[in-house]
Amino acid sequence: METRVRTAADDAEFQGYLAQTRHAFGKVPYDHATLRTHGVTAVAVRGAEVLGGGLFLPFAQHFGGRAVPSGGVAWLAVAPWKRGAGLARRLTEEGTDRLCHEHGAAVACAWTPAPGMYRRWGWEAAAVASSYALNPAELPASAPDFETVLPDEVACARLRRRLAPGWNGPLHRPAWWQGWKQRVTQGTLTLGVRREGAPDGAEPGDLAGYATVTVEPHQPWGVAAVVHDFWHDGLDALPALLAAVSARSPQVREIRFRRSVLPRPSALQWALDQYAVREDGWYPWVLRLLDVSRALEARGWDPQPRGGVGLEVVSPEGKSAPYALTFEEGLMHAQRGSHPSARTVRLPSATLAAWYAGGLPLRQAARLGMAEGDGRDLALLDALAAGPAPWLPESF
């Protein structure tokens, strides 16, 4: 009997998919009704049996300072007795194709402990995430010109909009995202800090930073302050914000930053007098360009390099797609179908994705055997992509 990959036909098929997430993860997606409403679902069905599925969430991500239409792959699950049959790839391609055609996504990303599996599909790791823990008793004193406040979401969103373009990966959160996060993270308190002066790009009274915090029991006594969202606009604001987090409860014995809440490396190494920080590595986020031309043209690039170069993108199946790239003043035009020339850089689609996110310079990729081209052209493209570092501070 044929296995079909499609949108869940009814609630019963969606419940069958949820059963597979219990097998795979020991739980079902948080507030899955909201994710189903705002995202795309795909299920693998054979007869009346649901063999797997996934959720695919449309949003925008910042790359090169511009918001690029994107999407995320979440809660991909295949029945244990059907793994290895190619269903995960079929589900991923179905969901990302729909993100591309129905929501205009040019890029897709996912968190995965199995980057090699995604790599075989043309994806690549952009950056590895970490969680961090520190002792609040070892925090440096904060500057006196900061005050702690209880900000609303409008003020927090304004700070995120100001800071997110400085990284490759942060979401331009859709309208439903904040309410969903509040429902799946019970007991959160958002604390902010303000400074007396306003840095460039900020208005007087704007937040210098904010953190969303819960508390958990800490052994042998007290609580840990668990940070779920953490943004600050300068190194001077970091001690003030850490002090606000440690004041979440008089029994705080440890501050824990959940995975990916801080970029890696984090600014802690430049802010702490005593670096007694425990770092625990998590797995990477991976991405793929769903539409190479649109993704390259939607991204922001360094405004200084100008000129052109040929690009040949090689799929995991060995098929080549040529492009002519021309760039000037931070914008790129990518024309499909130009013939390769002596000035053509040849990249696997996975390498292209990692470079796009700022996670793998092409000169380094060439040393690893992951890129081909004249060193001058590789250096030119690396200069074009210089700037924001990769960081995806969202979990989904």
Short mmCIF file of C-alpha atoms in Angstrom, two decimals:
data_model
loop_
_atom_site.label_atom_id
_atom_site.label_comp_id
_atom_site.label_asym_id
_atom_site.label_seq_id
_atom_site.Cartn_x
_atom_site.Cartn_y
_atom_site.Cartn_z
CA MET A 1 0.00 0.00 0.00
CA GLU A 2 1.31 3.44 -0.94
CA THR A 3 2.39 5.90 1.76
CA ARG A 4 1.09 9.40 1.01
CA VAL A 5 2.48 12.65 2.41
CA ARG A 6 -0.10 15.43 2.69
CA THR A 7 -1.89 17.82 5.03
CA ALA A 8 -3.76 16.05 7.81
CA ALA A 9 -7.22 15.29 6.40
CA ASP A 10 -8.98 15.65 9.76
CA ASP A 11 -8.46 15.82 13.52
CA ALA A 12 -8.04 12.05 13.72
CA GLU A 13 -5.02 12.15 11.41
CA PHE A 14 -3.55 15.06 13.37
CA GLN A 15 -4.00 13.06 16.58
CA GLY A 16 -2.21 10.18 14.89
CA TYR A 17 0.71 12.53 14.22
CA LEU A 18 0.70 13.63 17.88
CA ALA A 19 0.95 9.98 18.88
CA GLN A 20 4.17 9.75 16.87
CA THR A 21 5.62 12.81 18.63
CA ARG A 22 5.04 11.00 21.93
CA HIS A 23 7.03 8.06 20.59
CA ALA A 24 9.83 10.33 19.38
CA PHE A 25 10.04 12.97 22.12
CA GLY A 26 8.02 11.63 25.04
CA LYS A 27 5.59 14.56 24.70
CA VAL A 28 3.45 16.44 22.21
CA PRO A 29 4.15 19.92 20.78
CA TYR A 30 3.48 22.75 23.20
CA ASP A 31 0.12 24.39 22.48
CA HIS A 32 -0.05 22.42 19.24
CA ALA A 33 -3.46 23.86 18.36
CA THR A 34 -1.85 27.29 17.90
CA LEU A 35 0.99 25.87 15.82
CA ARG A 36 -1.47 23.99 13.66
CA THR A 37 -3.58 27.11 13.15
CA HIS A 38 -0.71 29.41 12.17
CA GLY A 39 1.61 26.92 10.51
CA VAL A 40 1.63 24.18 7.90
CA THR A 41 1.18 20.52 8.81
CA ALA A 42 2.31 17.49 6.88
CA VAL A 43 1.58 13.87 7.71
CA ALA A 44 2.65 10.55 6.21
CA VAL A 45 -0.33 8.20 5.90
CA ARG A 46 -0.64 4.60 4.74
CA GLY A 47 -4.25 3.55 4.65
CA ALA A 48 -5.68 4.60 8.01
CA GLU A 49 -2.28 4.56 9.77
CA VAL A 50 -0.39 7.80 10.42
CA LEU A 51 3.35 7.07 10.19
CA GLY A 52 4.73 10.51 10.95
CA GLY A 53 4.39 14.23 10.50
CA GLY A 54 5.79 17.66 11.15
CA LEU A 55 4.88 21.28 11.80
CA PHE A 56 6.22 24.05 9.57
CA LEU A 57 6.01 27.61 10.88
CA PRO A 58 6.12 30.72 8.64
CA PHE A 59 8.01 33.76 9.91
CA ALA A 60 10.79 36.12 8.85
CA GLN A 61 14.43 35.96 9.94
CA HIS A 62 17.06 38.68 9.91
CA PHE A 63 20.02 38.08 7.62
CA GLY A 64 22.46 40.85 6.83
CA GLY A 65 20.23 43.36 8.61
CA ARG A 66 17.13 42.63 6.51
CA ALA A 67 14.06 40.52 7.29
CA VAL A 68 13.99 37.53 4.93
CA PRO A 69 10.77 35.49 4.48
CA SER A 70 11.55 32.19 6.17
CA GLY A 71 10.09 29.23 8.00
CA GLY A 72 10.92 26.72 10.70
CA VAL A 73 10.69 22.94 10.78
CA ALA A 74 9.41 21.72 14.16
CA TRP A 75 8.44 18.46 15.82
CA LEU A 76 9.37 16.22 12.90
CA ALA A 77 8.51 12.66 13.92
CA VAL A 78 8.41 9.29 12.15
CA ALA A 79 7.11 6.03 13.61
CA PRO A 80 10.03 4.02 15.05
CA TRP A 81 9.16 1.03 12.87
CA LYS A 82 9.32 3.17 9.69
CA ARG A 83 12.56 5.09 10.26
CA GLY A 84 15.11 4.75 7.50
CA ALA A 85 12.47 4.59 4.77
CA GLY A 86 12.89 8.22 3.67
CA LEU A 87 9.70 9.55 5.27
CA ALA A 88 11.47 12.30 7.24
CA ARG A 89 12.85 13.77 4.02
CA ARG A 90 9.52 13.50 2.23
CA LEU A 91 7.74 15.23 5.12
CA THR A 92 10.38 17.98 5.26
CA GLU A 93 10.23 18.61 1.53
CA GLU A 94 6.43 18.69 1.55
CA GLY A 95 6.31 21.15 4.44
CA THR A 96 9.06 23.44 3.17
CA ASP A 97 7.63 23.42 -0.37
CA ARG A 98 4.36 24.66 1.08
CA LEU A 99 6.17 27.30 3.16
CA CYS A 100 7.83 28.46 -0.06
CA HIS A 101 4.75 28.50 -2.29
CA GLU A 102 2.03 29.46 0.21
CA HIS A 103 3.99 31.84 2.47
CA GLY A 104 6.82 33.05 0.24
CA ALA A 105 9.58 31.57 2.39
CA ALA A 106 13.03 31.72 0.77
CA VAL A 107 14.87 30.09 3.70
CA ALA A 108 14.02 27.31 6.14
CA CYS A 109 15.67 26.47 9.45
CA ALA A 110 15.43 23.76 12.11
CA TRP A 111 16.98 22.69 15.39
CA THR A 112 18.33 19.15 15.12
CA PRO A 113 20.66 16.73 16.92
CA ALA A 114 21.15 14.99 13.56
CA PRO A 115 22.73 17.60 11.24
CA GLY A 116 24.18 14.83 9.05
CA MET A 117 20.69 13.72 8.09
CA TYR A 118 19.72 17.25 7.07
CA ARG A 119 23.09 17.72 5.34
CA ARG A 120 22.23 14.88 2.98
CA TRP A 121 19.14 16.90 2.02
CA GLY A 122 21.10 20.12 1.26
CA TRP A 123 20.93 21.76 4.70
CA GLU A 124 23.89 22.81 6.85
CA ALA A 125 24.63 23.88 10.41
CA ALA A 126 24.86 27.62 10.99
CA ALA A 127 25.86 27.64 14.66
CA VAL A 128 25.84 25.42 17.74
CA ALA A 129 23.76 26.53 20.72
CA SER A 130 24.71 26.40 24.38
CA SER A 131 23.06 26.87 27.73
CA TYR A 132 24.89 28.72 30.51
CA ALA A 133 24.73 28.74 34.30
CA LEU A 134 26.42 31.10 36.77
CA ASN A 135 26.43 31.97 40.46
CA PRO A 136 24.73 35.32 41.12
CA ALA A 137 27.04 35.90 44.09
CA GLU A 138 29.91 36.33 41.63
CA LEU A 139 28.25 39.00 39.50
CA PRO A 140 30.00 42.37 39.10
CA ALA A 141 28.31 45.45 40.49
CA SER A 142 26.00 47.17 38.04
CA ALA A 143 26.42 50.82 37.12
CA PRO A 144 24.31 53.26 39.19
CA ASP A 145 22.72 54.91 36.16
CA PHE A 146 20.40 51.92 35.47
CA GLU A 147 16.95 51.36 36.90
CA THR A 148 14.93 48.14 36.92
CA VAL A 149 11.44 48.33 35.40
CA LEU A 150 8.56 46.03 34.48
CA PRO A 151 8.30 46.59 30.72
CA ASP A 152 5.34 45.75 28.54
CA GLU A 153 5.62 43.75 25.33
CA VAL A 154 5.55 46.92 23.22
CA ALA A 155 8.78 48.14 24.86
CA CYS A 156 10.38 44.69 24.57
CA ALA A 157 9.43 44.39 20.91
CA ARG A 158 10.90 47.83 20.20
CA LEU A 159 14.23 46.73 21.70
CA ARG A 160 14.21 43.45 19.72
CA ARG A 161 13.49 45.33 16.49
CA ARG A 162 16.45 47.60 17.20
CA LEU A 163 18.88 44.77 18.01
CA ALA A 164 17.77 41.81 15.87
CA PRO A 165 19.15 43.17 12.56
CA GLY A 166 22.63 43.00 14.13
CA TRP A 167 22.55 39.20 13.95
CA ASN A 168 21.92 36.53 11.33
CA GLY A 169 18.99 34.39 12.39
CA PRO A 170 16.73 36.19 14.92
CA LEU A 171 13.05 36.03 14.09
CA HIS A 172 10.90 38.97 13.23
CA ARG A 173 8.30 37.41 15.51
CA PRO A 174 4.83 37.01 14.00
CA ALA A 175 1.93 38.55 15.92
CA TRP A 176 0.84 35.24 17.48
CA TRP A 177 4.33 34.25 18.68
CA GLN A 178 4.40 36.14 21.99
CA GLY A 179 1.03 34.85 23.17
CA TRP A 180 2.04 31.30 22.27
CA LYS A 181 5.28 31.62 24.26
CA GLN A 182 3.42 32.96 27.27
CA ARG A 183 1.07 29.98 27.22
CA VAL A 184 3.83 27.38 26.98
CA THR A 185 6.09 29.04 29.59
CA GLN A 186 4.06 29.36 32.75
CA GLY A 187 4.99 31.75 35.56
CA THR A 188 7.23 34.07 33.57
CA LEU A 189 8.18 37.53 34.79
CA THR A 190 9.73 40.04 32.41
CA LEU A 191 12.23 42.44 33.92
CA GLY A 192 13.86 45.35 32.11
CA VAL A 193 16.56 47.93 32.71
CA ARG A 194 16.78 51.51 31.52
CA ARG A 195 19.78 53.84 31.51
CA GLU A 196 19.81 57.60 31.94
CA GLY A 197 21.30 58.31 28.49
CA ALA A 198 20.15 56.85 25.19
CA PRO A 199 22.63 55.13 22.82
CA ASP A 200 22.52 55.52 19.05
CA GLY A 201 19.23 54.34 17.60
CA ALA A 202 17.38 54.51 20.94
CA GLU A 203 14.94 57.04 22.28
CA PRO A 204 15.10 58.40 25.84
CA GLY A 205 13.23 55.98 28.07
CA ASP A 206 13.79 53.00 25.77
CA LEU A 207 14.85 49.74 27.37
CA ALA A 208 18.56 49.00 27.53
CA GLY A 209 17.70 45.34 28.08
CA TYR A 210 15.08 42.90 29.22
CA ALA A 211 14.90 39.29 30.43
CA THR A 212 11.98 36.89 30.74
CA VAL A 213 12.51 34.66 33.78
CA THR A 214 10.92 31.72 35.58
CA VAL A 215 12.10 29.94 38.74
CA GLU A 216 12.81 26.26 39.37
CA PRO A 217 13.84 24.37 42.52
CA HIS A 218 17.58 24.29 43.11
CA GLN A 219 19.37 21.62 45.14
CA PRO A 220 20.01 21.46 48.04
CA TRP A 221 17.84 24.53 48.62
CA GLY A 222 16.63 27.74 47.03
CA VAL A 223 15.66 28.35 43.41
CA ALA A 224 17.31 28.82 40.03
CA ALA A 225 16.33 31.80 37.92
CA VAL A 226 15.76 30.37 34.42
CA VAL A 227 16.12 32.88 31.59
CA HIS A 228 14.00 32.32 28.46
CA ASP A 229 14.55 35.61 26.62
CA PHE A 230 17.50 37.98 27.09
CA TRP A 231 18.30 41.11 25.08
CA HIS A 232 20.61 44.03 25.90
CA ASP A 233 21.97 46.85 23.76
CA GLY A 234 25.48 47.18 25.19
CA LEU A 235 28.00 45.56 27.49
CA ASP A 236 27.33 48.13 30.22
CA ALA A 237 23.70 47.01 30.44
CA LEU A 238 24.59 43.36 31.01
CA PRO A 239 25.54 43.57 34.74
CA ALA A 240 22.41 45.62 35.44
CA LEU A 241 20.22 43.08 33.69
CA LEU A 242 21.91 40.15 35.46
CA ALA A 243 21.33 41.93 38.78
CA ALA A 244 17.64 42.30 37.91
CA VAL A 245 17.44 38.57 37.11
CA SER A 246 19.14 37.57 40.37
CA ALA A 247 16.64 39.75 42.24
CA ARG A 248 13.75 37.68 40.78
CA SER A 249 13.64 35.92 44.16
CA PRO A 250 15.61 36.30 47.40
CA GLN A 251 16.37 32.57 47.15
CA VAL A 252 18.07 32.63 43.74
CA ARG A 253 21.15 30.40 43.97
CA GLU A 254 21.88 30.11 40.26
CA ILE A 255 21.06 31.86 37.00
CA ARG A 256 20.44 29.48 34.08
CA PHE A 257 20.22 30.61 30.49
CA ARG A 258 18.27 28.09 28.45
CA ARG A 259 19.75 26.81 25.23
CA SER A 260 20.18 29.43 22.50
CA VAL A 261 19.04 32.32 24.75
CA LEU A 262 22.58 33.72 24.55
CA PRO A 263 24.68 33.77 21.38
CA ARG A 264 27.80 31.64 21.27
CA PRO A 265 30.26 32.90 22.34
CA SER A 266 28.29 34.98 24.80
CA ALA A 267 29.10 38.45 26.09
CA LEU A 268 29.54 36.99 29.58
CA GLN A 269 33.25 36.53 28.94
CA TRP A 270 33.67 40.30 28.61
CA ALA A 271 31.35 41.29 31.46
CA LEU A 272 32.21 39.05 34.42
CA ASP A 273 35.04 39.65 36.88
CA GLN A 274 35.06 35.97 37.83
CA TYR A 275 34.28 33.65 34.94
CA ALA A 276 32.84 30.74 36.92
CA VAL A 277 30.32 29.90 34.20
CA ARG A 278 29.17 26.43 33.24
CA GLU A 279 28.48 26.01 29.54
CA ASP A 280 26.56 23.01 28.23
CA GLY A 281 26.53 22.50 24.48
CA TRP A 282 23.30 21.77 22.71
CA TYR A 283 22.82 20.87 19.08
CA PRO A 284 23.00 23.23 16.09
CA TRP A 285 20.43 25.00 14.04
CA VAL A 286 20.54 24.15 10.38
CA LEU A 287 19.15 25.94 7.37
CA ARG A 288 18.54 25.57 3.67
CA LEU A 289 17.86 28.07 0.91
CA LEU A 290 14.49 27.09 -0.55
CA ASP A 291 14.79 29.58 -3.40
CA VAL A 292 18.41 30.56 -4.03
CA SER A 293 17.75 33.68 -6.12
CA ARG A 294 15.09 35.10 -3.81
CA ALA A 295 17.10 34.30 -0.68
CA LEU A 296 20.23 36.00 -2.03
CA GLU A 297 18.31 39.07 -3.19
CA ALA A 298 16.31 39.40 0.05
CA ARG A 299 19.37 39.33 2.31
CA GLY A 300 21.40 42.39 3.22
CA TRP A 301 25.10 42.44 2.25
CA ASP A 302 28.10 44.56 3.13
CA PRO A 303 27.83 47.76 1.06
CA GLN A 304 31.53 48.03 0.17
CA PRO A 305 32.19 45.09 -2.19
CA ARG A 306 30.87 45.56 -5.69
CA GLY A 307 31.16 43.61 -8.89
CA GLY A 308 30.08 40.15 -9.90
CA VAL A 309 30.96 36.49 -9.85
CA GLY A 310 29.46 33.25 -11.09
CA LEU A 311 27.93 30.78 -8.67
CA GLU A 312 27.29 27.10 -9.29
CA VAL A 313 25.11 25.43 -6.64
CA VAL A 314 25.32 21.65 -6.48
CA SER A 315 22.42 19.67 -5.02
CA PRO A 316 22.94 16.55 -2.88
CA GLU A 317 21.99 14.52 -5.97
CA GLY A 318 24.82 16.15 -7.96
CA LYS A 319 22.66 18.45 -10.12
CA SER A 320 24.16 21.89 -10.80
CA ALA A 321 22.34 25.20 -10.99
CA PRO A 322 24.32 28.21 -12.31
CA TYR A 323 23.72 31.81 -11.27
CA ALA A 324 25.28 35.15 -12.17
CA LEU A 325 25.71 37.30 -9.07
CA THR A 326 26.10 41.07 -9.27
CA PHE A 327 26.25 43.19 -6.14
CA GLU A 328 26.58 46.84 -5.20
CA GLU A 329 25.74 49.00 -2.16
CA GLY A 330 24.56 46.07 -0.05
CA LEU A 331 22.16 44.64 -2.63
CA MET A 332 22.53 41.55 -4.80
CA HIS A 333 20.97 40.42 -8.04
CA ALA A 334 21.06 36.69 -8.76
CA GLN A 335 20.21 35.65 -12.31
CA ARG A 336 19.55 31.96 -12.83
CA GLY A 337 20.96 30.12 -15.82
CA SER A 338 24.19 31.94 -16.62
CA HIS A 339 27.01 29.78 -17.94
CA PRO A 340 29.92 29.02 -15.57
CA SER A 341 33.12 30.90 -16.32
CA ALA A 342 36.66 31.04 -14.96
CA ARG A 343 35.26 33.24 -12.20
CA THR A 344 32.71 30.73 -10.95
CA VAL A 345 32.54 29.62 -7.34
CA ARG A 346 31.20 26.09 -6.97
CA LEU A 347 29.35 25.28 -3.74
CA PRO A 348 27.26 22.40 -2.46
CA SER A 349 23.84 23.71 -1.46
CA ALA A 350 24.69 22.92 2.16
CA THR A 351 27.84 25.08 2.11
CA LEU A 352 25.86 27.91 0.51
CA ALA A 353 23.38 27.80 3.41
CA ALA A 354 26.08 27.91 6.10
CA TRP A 355 27.87 30.80 4.38
CA TYR A 356 24.57 32.66 3.91
CA ALA A 357 24.02 32.58 7.69
CA GLY A 358 27.54 33.78 8.46
CA GLY A 359 28.49 30.43 9.96
CA LEU A 360 31.13 29.26 7.47
CA PRO A 361 33.46 31.60 5.53
CA LEU A 362 34.10 30.27 2.05
CA ARG A 363 37.87 30.39 2.44
CA GLN A 364 37.52 28.08 5.42
CA ALA A 365 35.05 25.92 3.49
CA ALA A 366 37.59 25.58 0.67
CA ARG A 367 40.23 24.36 3.12
CA LEU A 368 37.72 21.75 4.29
CA GLY A 369 36.96 20.65 0.74
CA MET A 370 33.46 22.16 0.91
CA ALA A 371 33.90 24.89 -1.75
CA GLU A 372 35.76 25.42 -5.01
CA GLY A 373 36.87 28.64 -6.64
CA ASP A 374 39.63 31.18 -7.04
CA GLY A 375 40.81 32.47 -3.67
CA ARG A 376 40.16 36.07 -4.72
CA ASP A 377 36.52 35.30 -5.53
CA LEU A 378 36.06 33.38 -2.28
CA ALA A 379 37.52 36.35 -0.39
CA LEU A 380 35.21 38.74 -2.28
CA LEU A 381 32.12 36.74 -1.30
CA ASP A 382 33.34 36.47 2.29
CA ALA A 383 33.75 40.25 2.41
CA LEU A 384 30.24 40.60 1.03
CA ALA A 385 28.84 38.46 3.86
CA ALA A 386 30.95 40.10 6.59
CA GLY A 387 29.06 41.57 9.50
CA PRO A 388 26.39 39.89 11.62
CA ALA A 389 27.25 36.64 13.37
CA PRO A 390 24.77 33.71 13.44
CA TRP A 391 22.38 33.48 16.38
CA LEU A 392 18.90 31.97 16.56
CA PRO A 393 17.52 32.91 19.99
CA GLU A 394 14.20 31.12 19.50
CA SER A 395 13.13 27.58 20.33
CA PHE A 396 10.36 25.90 18.34
#
